[in-house]
Short mmCIF file of C-alpha atoms and ligand atoms in Angstrom, two decimals:
data_model
loop_
_atom_site.label_atom_id
_atom_site.label_comp_id
_atom_site.label_asym_id
_atom_site.label_seq_id
_atom_site.Cartn_x
_atom_site.Cartn_y
_atom_site.Cartn_z
CA MET H 25 140.32 86.26 -26.02
CA GLN H 26 138.68 89.06 -27.92
CA HIS H 27 138.94 88.83 -31.67
CA LYS H 28 139.77 91.75 -33.90
CA LYS H 29 138.27 89.96 -36.86
CA MET H 30 135.70 87.18 -36.88
CA LYS H 31 135.91 84.17 -39.18
CA ASP H 32 132.97 83.59 -41.51
CA PHE H 33 130.66 80.62 -41.00
CA PRO H 34 131.72 77.80 -43.35
CA GLU H 35 129.91 77.79 -46.69
CA ASP H 36 128.27 74.43 -45.95
CA PHE H 37 127.27 75.39 -42.39
CA LEU H 38 124.01 73.66 -41.45
CA TRP H 39 121.59 76.36 -40.33
CA GLY H 40 118.93 74.10 -38.94
CA SER H 41 116.12 73.61 -36.49
CA ALA H 42 114.88 70.63 -34.51
CA SER H 43 111.95 68.66 -33.10
CA ALA H 44 111.24 65.25 -31.59
CA ALA H 45 108.59 62.72 -32.59
CA TYR H 46 106.53 62.70 -29.42
CA GLN H 47 106.54 66.48 -29.19
CA VAL H 48 105.25 67.15 -32.72
CA GLU H 49 103.74 64.18 -34.45
CA GLY H 50 100.48 63.35 -32.70
CA ALA H 51 98.72 60.40 -34.40
CA TRP H 52 99.81 58.48 -31.37
CA ASP H 53 97.97 55.28 -32.28
CA GLU H 54 97.55 55.66 -36.02
CA ASP H 55 98.79 53.55 -38.89
CA GLY H 56 99.81 50.68 -36.65
CA LYS H 57 101.87 52.65 -34.13
CA GLY H 58 102.34 50.96 -30.75
CA ALA H 59 102.47 52.79 -27.43
CA SER H 60 105.73 54.23 -26.10
CA VAL H 61 106.52 54.85 -22.43
CA TRP H 62 105.51 58.49 -22.94
CA ASP H 63 102.08 57.50 -24.22
CA THR H 64 101.62 55.72 -20.92
CA PHE H 65 103.33 58.16 -18.59
CA VAL H 66 101.30 61.21 -19.65
CA ARG H 67 98.13 59.40 -18.53
CA ILE H 68 99.29 59.13 -14.94
CA PRO H 69 97.52 61.98 -13.11
CA GLY H 70 99.76 64.81 -12.00
CA LYS H 71 102.78 63.90 -14.12
CA THR H 72 102.60 66.63 -16.78
CA PHE H 73 101.52 70.26 -16.78
CA LYS H 74 97.71 70.37 -16.76
CA GLY H 75 97.75 66.72 -17.82
CA THR H 76 98.98 67.58 -21.35
CA ASN H 77 99.95 64.81 -23.73
CA GLY H 78 101.18 64.32 -27.28
CA ASP H 79 98.13 62.45 -28.61
CA VAL H 80 97.64 65.22 -31.14
CA ALA H 81 100.68 67.39 -30.34
CA VAL H 82 100.96 69.77 -33.31
CA ASP H 83 99.76 67.13 -35.76
CA HIS H 84 103.01 67.10 -37.74
CA TYR H 85 102.20 63.51 -38.77
CA HIS H 86 99.41 64.82 -40.98
CA ARG H 87 100.79 68.29 -41.69
CA PHE H 88 104.44 67.56 -42.39
CA LYS H 89 104.14 68.83 -45.96
CA GLU H 90 102.84 72.16 -44.74
CA ASP H 91 105.67 72.32 -42.17
CA VAL H 92 108.35 71.43 -44.71
CA ALA H 93 106.93 74.06 -47.09
CA LEU H 94 107.43 76.66 -44.34
CA MET H 95 111.02 75.43 -43.88
CA ALA H 96 111.67 75.63 -47.60
CA GLU H 97 110.31 79.17 -47.84
CA GLN H 98 112.59 80.14 -44.95
CA GLY H 99 115.62 78.58 -46.66
CA LEU H 100 116.31 76.18 -43.77
CA LYS H 101 119.37 74.04 -44.50
CA ALA H 102 118.77 71.20 -42.04
CA TYR H 103 115.85 69.74 -40.11
CA ARG H 104 116.52 67.52 -37.13
CA PHE H 105 113.69 65.21 -36.17
CA SER H 106 113.42 61.88 -34.37
CA ILE H 107 111.97 58.55 -35.40
CA ALA H 108 109.40 57.01 -33.07
CA TRP H 109 110.72 53.51 -32.40
CA SER H 110 107.15 52.38 -31.66
CA ARG H 111 106.06 53.26 -35.21
CA ILE H 112 108.77 51.01 -36.63
CA PHE H 113 108.52 48.05 -34.24
CA PRO H 114 105.09 48.56 -32.66
CA HIS H 115 104.51 45.20 -30.94
CA ASN H 116 107.76 43.26 -30.86
CA MET H 117 111.27 43.40 -32.19
CA ASN H 118 110.66 40.84 -34.93
CA GLU H 119 108.17 42.66 -37.12
CA THR H 120 108.35 46.11 -38.63
CA ASN H 121 105.38 48.25 -39.51
CA GLU H 122 105.46 49.33 -43.14
CA LYS H 123 103.20 52.34 -42.63
CA GLY H 124 105.47 53.69 -39.91
CA LEU H 125 108.51 53.23 -42.10
CA GLN H 126 106.71 54.91 -44.97
CA PHE H 127 105.95 58.03 -42.94
CA TYR H 128 109.64 58.79 -42.45
CA ASP H 129 110.38 57.91 -46.09
CA ASP H 130 107.90 60.55 -47.11
CA LEU H 131 109.22 63.12 -44.66
CA ILE H 132 112.83 62.55 -45.74
CA ASP H 133 111.91 62.72 -49.43
CA GLU H 134 109.96 65.90 -48.90
CA LEU H 135 112.94 67.49 -47.13
CA LEU H 136 115.40 66.42 -49.80
CA ALA H 137 113.12 67.65 -52.57
CA ASN H 138 113.40 71.04 -50.88
CA GLN H 139 117.21 70.88 -50.39
CA ILE H 140 116.86 70.45 -46.63
CA GLU H 141 119.34 68.04 -45.00
CA PRO H 142 117.60 65.53 -42.72
CA VAL H 143 119.36 65.10 -39.35
CA VAL H 144 117.74 62.03 -37.82
CA THR H 145 117.64 61.19 -34.13
CA LEU H 146 117.21 57.50 -33.42
CA TYR H 147 116.01 57.92 -29.88
CA HIS H 148 114.34 60.92 -28.31
CA TRP H 149 113.06 59.22 -25.15
CA ASP H 150 110.17 57.13 -26.48
CA ILE H 151 111.09 53.49 -25.92
CA PRO H 152 108.24 51.10 -26.83
CA GLN H 153 106.10 50.28 -23.81
CA TYR H 154 106.33 46.54 -24.44
CA LEU H 155 110.10 46.62 -23.91
CA GLN H 156 109.53 48.41 -20.61
CA ASP H 157 106.95 45.78 -19.62
CA GLU H 158 108.97 42.79 -20.82
CA TYR H 159 112.31 43.56 -19.20
CA LEU H 160 112.31 47.10 -17.71
CA GLY H 161 113.76 48.77 -20.80
CA TRP H 162 117.12 50.38 -20.21
CA GLU H 163 117.61 48.43 -16.99
CA SER H 164 118.20 45.21 -18.89
CA ARG H 165 121.20 44.34 -21.05
CA GLN H 166 118.71 43.08 -23.64
CA ILE H 167 118.18 46.71 -24.63
CA ILE H 168 121.64 46.77 -26.23
CA GLU H 169 120.68 44.15 -28.80
CA ASP H 170 117.17 45.53 -29.34
CA PHE H 171 118.32 49.11 -29.77
CA THR H 172 120.90 47.94 -32.29
CA THR H 173 118.28 45.94 -34.20
CA TYR H 174 116.06 49.03 -34.37
CA ALA H 175 119.00 51.23 -35.41
CA GLU H 176 120.04 48.81 -38.12
CA ALA H 177 116.52 48.69 -39.55
CA VAL H 178 116.39 52.47 -39.93
CA PHE H 179 120.00 52.77 -41.16
CA ARG H 180 119.17 50.25 -43.89
CA ARG H 181 115.93 51.93 -44.83
CA TYR H 182 117.04 55.58 -44.85
CA GLY H 183 120.86 55.41 -44.95
CA ASP H 184 120.98 56.14 -48.69
CA ARG H 185 119.42 59.55 -48.06
CA VAL H 186 120.29 60.46 -44.44
CA LYS H 187 123.86 61.60 -43.84
CA TYR H 188 123.60 62.86 -40.27
CA TRP H 189 122.44 60.61 -37.46
CA VAL H 190 121.99 61.40 -33.79
CA SER H 191 122.10 58.19 -31.74
CA LEU H 192 120.69 59.01 -28.28
CA ASN H 193 119.20 62.39 -27.40
CA GLU H 194 120.25 63.68 -23.99
CA GLN H 195 121.01 60.40 -22.30
CA ASN H 196 121.91 62.43 -19.20
CA ILE H 197 118.41 63.90 -19.08
CA PHE H 198 116.25 60.86 -19.77
CA ILE H 199 118.31 58.77 -17.37
CA SER H 200 118.41 61.23 -14.47
CA HIS H 201 114.79 62.30 -14.85
CA GLY H 202 113.65 58.73 -15.35
CA TYR H 203 115.53 57.04 -12.51
CA MET H 204 116.49 59.70 -9.96
CA MET H 205 113.90 62.45 -10.07
CA ALA H 206 110.98 60.30 -11.29
CA THR H 207 109.80 63.15 -13.53
CA HIS H 208 110.11 61.10 -16.73
CA PRO H 209 109.13 57.48 -17.35
CA PRO H 210 109.63 55.01 -15.77
CA ALA H 211 109.39 57.41 -12.79
CA VAL H 212 111.85 55.58 -10.55
CA LYS H 213 113.88 57.14 -7.71
CA ASP H 214 116.83 54.81 -7.28
CA PRO H 215 120.42 55.88 -8.04
CA LYS H 216 121.74 52.30 -8.22
CA ARG H 217 119.21 51.41 -10.89
CA MET H 218 119.93 54.73 -12.58
CA TYR H 219 123.65 54.06 -13.01
CA GLN H 220 122.93 50.56 -14.33
CA ALA H 221 120.38 51.78 -16.87
CA ASN H 222 122.81 54.50 -17.83
CA HIS H 223 125.59 52.02 -18.47
CA HIS H 224 123.34 49.98 -20.77
CA ALA H 225 122.45 53.15 -22.62
CA ASN H 226 126.18 53.89 -23.08
CA VAL H 227 126.82 50.46 -24.52
CA ALA H 228 123.67 50.61 -26.69
CA ASN H 229 124.77 53.99 -28.03
CA ALA H 230 128.22 52.67 -28.95
CA ALA H 231 126.81 49.44 -30.38
CA ALA H 232 124.52 51.42 -32.68
CA ILE H 233 127.47 53.54 -33.84
CA ASN H 234 129.51 50.37 -34.45
CA LYS H 235 126.62 48.88 -36.43
CA TYR H 236 126.40 52.01 -38.57
CA ARG H 237 130.11 51.76 -39.35
CA SER H 238 129.89 48.06 -40.13
CA LEU H 239 127.27 48.80 -42.79
CA GLY H 240 129.82 51.01 -44.55
CA MET H 241 127.49 53.95 -45.01
CA ASP H 242 128.85 57.35 -45.90
CA GLY H 243 127.40 59.54 -43.19
CA GLN H 244 128.19 60.79 -39.73
CA ILE H 245 126.81 59.72 -36.40
CA GLY H 246 127.05 60.95 -32.81
CA PRO H 247 125.00 61.38 -29.65
CA SER H 248 123.37 64.66 -28.51
CA PHE H 249 124.42 65.66 -25.07
CA ALA H 250 122.63 68.22 -22.87
CA TYR H 251 125.59 70.26 -21.75
CA SER H 252 125.31 72.90 -19.01
CA PRO H 253 128.90 73.97 -18.31
CA GLY H 254 129.57 74.50 -14.61
CA TYR H 255 130.88 77.78 -13.19
CA PRO H 256 132.16 78.20 -9.61
CA ILE H 257 130.33 80.99 -7.77
CA ASP H 258 133.65 82.58 -6.78
CA ALA H 259 137.41 81.92 -6.52
CA ARG H 260 137.25 80.12 -3.19
CA PRO H 261 139.18 76.90 -3.85
CA GLU H 262 136.40 74.70 -2.42
CA ASN H 263 133.98 76.25 -4.88
CA ILE H 264 136.37 75.74 -7.77
CA LEU H 265 136.55 72.09 -6.76
CA ALA H 266 132.75 71.95 -6.59
CA ALA H 267 132.63 73.19 -10.19
CA GLU H 268 135.17 70.53 -11.20
CA ASN H 269 132.98 67.96 -9.48
CA PHE H 270 129.92 69.31 -11.25
CA ASP H 271 131.43 69.08 -14.71
CA GLU H 272 132.93 65.68 -14.07
CA MET H 273 129.69 64.25 -12.65
CA ASN H 274 127.20 65.96 -14.95
CA ALA H 275 129.10 66.22 -18.21
CA TYR H 276 132.33 64.24 -18.52
CA PHE H 277 130.66 61.23 -16.93
CA TRP H 278 128.81 60.96 -20.25
CA MET H 279 130.96 62.66 -22.83
CA ASP H 280 134.15 60.82 -21.78
CA VAL H 281 132.36 57.52 -22.30
CA TYR H 282 131.19 58.62 -25.75
CA ALA H 283 134.51 60.03 -26.91
CA LYS H 284 137.06 57.91 -25.03
CA GLY H 285 135.17 54.81 -23.92
CA GLU H 286 136.08 55.49 -20.25
CA TYR H 287 134.40 56.70 -17.09
CA PRO H 288 136.21 59.65 -15.46
CA THR H 289 138.24 58.53 -12.45
CA ALA H 290 137.03 60.74 -9.59
CA ILE H 291 133.38 60.02 -10.27
CA TRP H 292 133.98 56.32 -10.76
CA ASN H 293 135.67 56.25 -7.35
CA TRP H 294 132.80 58.20 -5.83
CA LEU H 295 130.36 55.67 -7.27
CA GLU H 296 132.33 52.79 -5.72
CA GLU H 297 132.56 54.55 -2.37
CA ASN H 298 128.77 54.86 -2.40
CA ASP H 299 128.16 51.41 -3.83
CA LEU H 300 126.48 52.90 -6.88
CA GLN H 301 128.78 51.60 -9.61
CA PRO H 302 127.07 49.71 -12.41
CA GLU H 303 127.91 46.15 -13.27
CA ILE H 304 130.15 46.18 -16.31
CA ARG H 305 131.23 43.27 -18.47
CA PRO H 306 134.77 43.26 -19.84
CA GLU H 307 133.54 43.25 -23.44
CA ASP H 308 131.64 46.51 -22.79
CA PHE H 309 134.81 48.59 -22.90
CA LYS H 310 135.68 47.11 -26.29
CA ILE H 311 132.31 48.18 -27.65
CA LEU H 312 132.58 51.61 -26.01
CA LYS H 313 136.08 52.29 -27.27
CA ALA H 314 135.22 51.25 -30.81
CA GLY H 315 132.02 53.35 -30.83
CA LYS H 316 133.67 56.77 -30.91
CA PRO H 317 131.31 59.25 -32.55
CA ASP H 318 132.05 61.32 -35.66
CA PHE H 319 130.86 64.46 -33.91
CA MET H 320 129.61 65.50 -30.50
CA GLY H 321 126.04 66.70 -30.67
CA VAL H 322 125.39 69.44 -28.14
CA ASN H 323 122.09 70.70 -26.79
CA TYR H 324 122.89 73.94 -25.05
CA TYR H 325 120.40 76.00 -23.11
CA GLN H 326 122.21 77.35 -20.06
CA THR H 327 125.13 77.23 -17.66
CA SER H 328 125.01 76.12 -14.01
CA THR H 329 126.70 77.94 -11.19
CA VAL H 330 127.77 75.91 -8.18
CA ALA H 331 129.34 76.01 -4.76
CA ALA H 332 130.65 73.48 -2.26
CA ASN H 333 128.00 71.35 -0.57
CA PRO H 334 128.77 69.58 2.73
CA LEU H 335 127.98 65.89 3.31
CA ASP H 336 124.82 66.90 5.18
CA GLY H 337 123.99 69.59 2.59
CA VAL H 338 121.13 69.95 0.09
CA GLY H 339 119.86 67.11 -2.09
CA ILE H 340 117.65 67.01 -5.18
CA GLY H 341 115.92 70.32 -5.96
CA THR H 342 112.60 71.13 -7.66
CA PRO H 343 112.67 72.65 -11.15
CA ASN H 344 110.21 75.27 -12.29
CA TYR H 345 107.62 73.64 -14.57
CA SER H 346 104.99 76.33 -14.07
CA GLY H 347 106.55 79.33 -15.79
CA GLU H 348 106.32 81.27 -12.54
CA LYS H 349 109.62 83.13 -12.39
CA GLY H 350 111.68 82.43 -9.28
CA SER H 351 109.89 79.23 -8.28
CA THR H 352 112.91 76.91 -8.82
CA LYS H 353 114.31 75.26 -5.69
CA ARG H 354 117.98 74.65 -6.41
CA GLY H 355 119.44 71.35 -5.32
CA GLY H 356 122.74 69.53 -5.25
CA ILE H 357 124.52 66.36 -4.26
CA PRO H 358 125.77 66.28 -0.69
CA GLY H 359 129.54 66.29 -0.54
CA VAL H 360 129.85 67.02 -4.26
CA PHE H 361 128.31 70.39 -5.26
CA LYS H 362 125.18 72.50 -4.97
CA GLU H 363 123.59 74.82 -7.50
CA VAL H 364 123.44 78.51 -6.60
CA LEU H 365 122.07 81.69 -8.14
CA ASN H 366 124.36 83.38 -10.63
CA PRO H 367 123.78 87.11 -10.11
CA PHE H 368 125.45 88.05 -13.41
CA VAL H 369 122.95 86.56 -15.84
CA GLU H 370 119.30 87.07 -16.77
CA LYS H 371 116.76 84.28 -16.47
CA THR H 372 113.69 83.22 -18.42
CA ASN H 373 110.23 82.83 -16.86
CA TRP H 374 111.14 79.18 -16.29
CA ASP H 375 114.35 80.29 -14.49
CA TRP H 376 116.65 79.07 -17.24
CA VAL H 377 119.81 81.16 -17.25
CA ILE H 378 120.42 83.22 -20.42
CA ASP H 379 124.13 82.97 -21.09
CA PRO H 380 125.34 83.08 -24.72
CA LEU H 381 128.99 83.16 -23.67
CA GLY H 382 128.35 79.84 -21.95
CA LEU H 383 127.77 78.32 -25.39
CA ARG H 384 131.20 79.46 -26.54
CA ILE H 385 132.67 78.03 -23.33
CA ALA H 386 130.83 74.74 -23.89
CA LEU H 387 132.16 74.48 -27.45
CA ARG H 388 135.68 75.35 -26.34
CA ARG H 389 135.67 72.77 -23.54
CA ILE H 390 134.42 69.99 -25.80
CA ASN H 391 136.93 70.92 -28.46
CA SER H 392 139.90 70.85 -26.14
CA ARG H 393 138.85 67.73 -24.21
CA TYR H 394 137.82 65.57 -27.18
CA GLY H 395 138.98 67.27 -30.37
CA LEU H 396 135.75 66.26 -32.10
CA PRO H 397 133.72 68.39 -34.50
CA ILE H 398 130.52 69.64 -32.89
CA LEU H 399 126.98 69.76 -34.18
CA ILE H 400 124.74 72.04 -32.12
CA THR H 401 121.58 69.98 -32.11
CA GLU H 402 119.46 72.25 -29.89
CA ASN H 403 119.52 75.81 -28.60
CA GLY H 404 116.55 78.05 -27.99
CA LEU H 405 114.34 80.10 -25.77
CA GLY H 406 111.14 78.79 -24.20
CA GLU H 407 108.80 81.67 -23.53
CA TYR H 408 105.17 82.78 -23.52
CA ASP H 409 104.29 84.13 -26.97
CA LYS H 410 101.31 86.27 -27.84
CA LEU H 411 99.37 85.96 -31.06
CA GLU H 412 98.23 89.51 -31.94
CA GLU H 413 96.25 89.99 -35.13
CA GLY H 414 98.02 87.11 -36.77
CA GLN H 415 101.49 88.22 -35.68
CA ILE H 416 103.96 87.23 -33.00
CA HIS H 417 106.53 89.83 -32.00
CA ASP H 418 109.12 87.60 -30.38
CA GLN H 419 111.99 90.06 -30.32
CA TYR H 420 113.21 88.39 -27.08
CA ARG H 421 113.75 85.13 -29.05
CA ILE H 422 115.54 86.98 -31.86
CA ASP H 423 117.86 88.56 -29.27
CA TYR H 424 118.49 85.21 -27.62
CA LEU H 425 119.23 83.34 -30.83
CA ASN H 426 121.26 86.18 -32.31
CA ASP H 427 123.54 86.30 -29.28
CA HIS H 428 123.96 82.54 -29.23
CA ALA H 429 124.67 82.32 -32.95
CA LYS H 430 127.30 85.05 -32.50
CA ALA H 431 128.83 83.02 -29.69
CA VAL H 432 129.08 80.11 -32.15
CA GLN H 433 130.90 82.38 -34.57
CA GLU H 434 133.31 83.42 -31.79
CA ALA H 435 134.00 79.73 -31.10
CA ILE H 436 134.56 79.11 -34.81
CA THR H 437 136.98 82.03 -34.77
CA ASP H 438 138.67 80.42 -31.76
CA GLY H 439 139.23 77.38 -33.99
CA VAL H 440 136.43 75.06 -32.94
CA LYS H 441 134.99 72.96 -35.76
CA VAL H 442 131.21 73.47 -35.71
CA LEU H 443 129.17 71.63 -38.34
CA GLY H 444 125.89 73.37 -37.78
CA TYR H 445 123.43 75.08 -35.49
CA CYS H 446 119.94 73.67 -34.95
CA THR H 447 117.58 75.84 -32.99
CA TRP H 448 114.98 74.32 -30.71
CA SER H 449 112.38 74.18 -32.10
CA TYR H 450 110.98 74.56 -35.62
CA THR H 451 107.26 74.82 -34.87
CA ASP H 452 105.92 75.28 -31.39
CA LEU H 453 105.44 71.87 -29.82
CA LEU H 454 104.67 69.99 -26.65
CA SER H 455 107.17 70.67 -23.88
CA TRP H 456 107.44 67.35 -22.02
CA LEU H 457 106.57 68.73 -18.60
CA ASN H 458 105.54 72.29 -19.37
CA GLY H 459 102.56 71.81 -21.65
CA TYR H 460 101.99 74.03 -24.70
CA GLN H 461 102.45 77.42 -23.07
CA LYS H 462 106.23 77.25 -23.09
CA ARG H 463 106.94 77.94 -26.75
CA TYR H 464 110.21 77.67 -28.68
CA GLY H 465 109.31 77.71 -32.38
CA PHE H 466 109.85 80.00 -35.37
CA VAL H 467 106.34 78.94 -36.29
CA TYR H 468 103.52 79.57 -33.83
CA VAL H 469 100.96 76.80 -33.59
CA ASP H 470 97.60 77.96 -32.37
CA ARG H 471 96.68 75.44 -29.73
CA ASP H 472 96.78 75.36 -25.93
CA GLU H 473 96.53 72.93 -23.02
CA GLU H 474 92.75 72.85 -23.17
CA SER H 475 92.22 72.35 -26.89
CA PRO H 476 94.12 71.60 -30.09
CA LYS H 477 91.88 74.21 -31.78
CA GLU H 478 92.65 74.26 -35.50
CA LEU H 479 96.43 73.97 -35.09
CA LYS H 480 96.88 76.83 -37.49
CA ARG H 481 100.48 77.84 -38.21
CA TYR H 482 101.70 81.49 -38.06
CA LYS H 483 105.21 82.75 -38.82
CA LYS H 484 106.75 84.59 -35.91
CA ALA H 485 109.08 87.61 -36.26
CA SER H 486 111.96 85.21 -35.50
CA TYR H 487 111.02 83.18 -38.59
CA TYR H 488 111.88 86.15 -40.82
CA TRP H 489 114.98 86.98 -38.79
CA TYR H 490 116.39 83.44 -39.26
CA LYS H 491 115.53 83.51 -42.96
CA GLU H 492 117.80 86.53 -43.29
CA VAL H 493 120.57 84.92 -41.20
CA ILE H 494 120.54 81.84 -43.45
CA GLU H 495 120.51 83.95 -46.64
CA GLN H 496 123.55 85.89 -45.46
CA ASN H 497 125.27 82.89 -43.88
CA GLY H 498 125.41 84.72 -40.56
CA LYS H 499 126.99 87.93 -41.88
CA ASN H 500 124.16 90.00 -40.42
CA LEU H 501 124.43 88.70 -36.86
C1 LIG A 620 115.71 69.29 -24.28
C2 LIG A 620 114.99 68.21 -25.04
C3 LIG A 620 113.94 68.72 -25.96
C4 LIG A 620 113.17 69.93 -25.44
C5 LIG A 620 114.09 70.96 -24.79
C6 LIG A 620 113.35 72.06 -24.11
O1 LIG A 620 116.10 68.77 -23.06
O2 LIG A 620 115.88 67.44 -25.81
O3 LIG A 620 113.13 67.63 -26.28
O4 LIG A 620 112.07 69.59 -24.73
O5 LIG A 620 114.97 70.37 -23.90
O6 LIG A 620 113.00 71.70 -22.81
P1 LIG A 620 111.60 72.02 -22.16
O7 LIG A 620 110.60 71.51 -23.09
O8 LIG A 620 111.64 71.28 -20.88
O9 LIG A 620 111.57 73.48 -21.96
#
């Protein structure tokens, strides 16, 4: 519907921005940190764009005070960051590393001293390498206990000051890239192993939420899901069904488990038909059902448009990691759906669809299917930026964010409860597979694939735009 009058953003709306440990911190082996699977994976030739890694990243580990000062000057209300598990338990799950714990104490205190709400992600893809070596990480049930031990340690340490927790970041992405496409660690291509690892991640997620509740802490916790709502290419019934399949397989297959503790029926049956179903223990459903999140975290970048795909149709595609527009090879799942070009939307240089209305649709769908409040934990535009005489004129990013924030306001006006909006990302940072040239930040960091240079920070035009949005609580959108 079209609204005659828009509702205001709530007074306590969290205007935020986000990052992840591996993408910003650097200091990959300092102060007792152990290696994570990403520290290992980036050293395999050909795995990342121009062989980039996060050894130095944007050196947030040493420059966090400077970064928080920039946030404070901008008036940022919330900063979402992740804790590197391998800083806390570097060598085994019995011993914590005080220096690693101290780093996040300092970061949290610095944020709070500047009235910035910390939103802390427990897991943004960087499982310690020793857990991968010992028992294949997410493929073993042991991960459920170990993830919960890690979660408990950080809840106990920071729970007095942190009121918003994100359990797993984009389980759908790290699982599918890690075990089907082999583009993330552990670089496996095996759907059976993928669904098993995924099931363990589901139970670990719920177990961590249950642990948080059992500690009686007064905060909120939920996972962050990478949601690309599916559109049918047209009204042909078989394409409508393909879009249903897409959403059930790529979205509800995760979000139903989080919110209802159940796998959706049609996909579960499809898994059984293809002998891909994970092994589940009866007690798992108890854990899953108890571990309902307080909010659904949503990372929204784009929508996907799909059509029917025959049993002998296309399989896995190839994403564009080069920034060469039009180089994506769309894929699908035979007999389920295939991705097609949506002629009605613009695309970025990395072929990501620009579709602000899709964010409103995503929020509406989650609201009506689960009735949970939503925290937008990521949304942003990855583009080439140019530093010209100390300035970055990223009007394209302002347009993108402005349109998406407006879509959030439309959804709020529709009646969806939205707790906050975190852009991706605060500073420029390492894009996992796209190096340093694909930039997302409000703050430009002067480094490239070849050299970290001096890592000097520059405020982009979008920095000032967001400052104004926060000051006016979105009234100027
Ligand atoms: C999400 C991740 C982020 C971030 C973002 C942008 O999937 O949670 O960590 O990387 O996507 O993606 P990319 O860096 O591939 O452009």
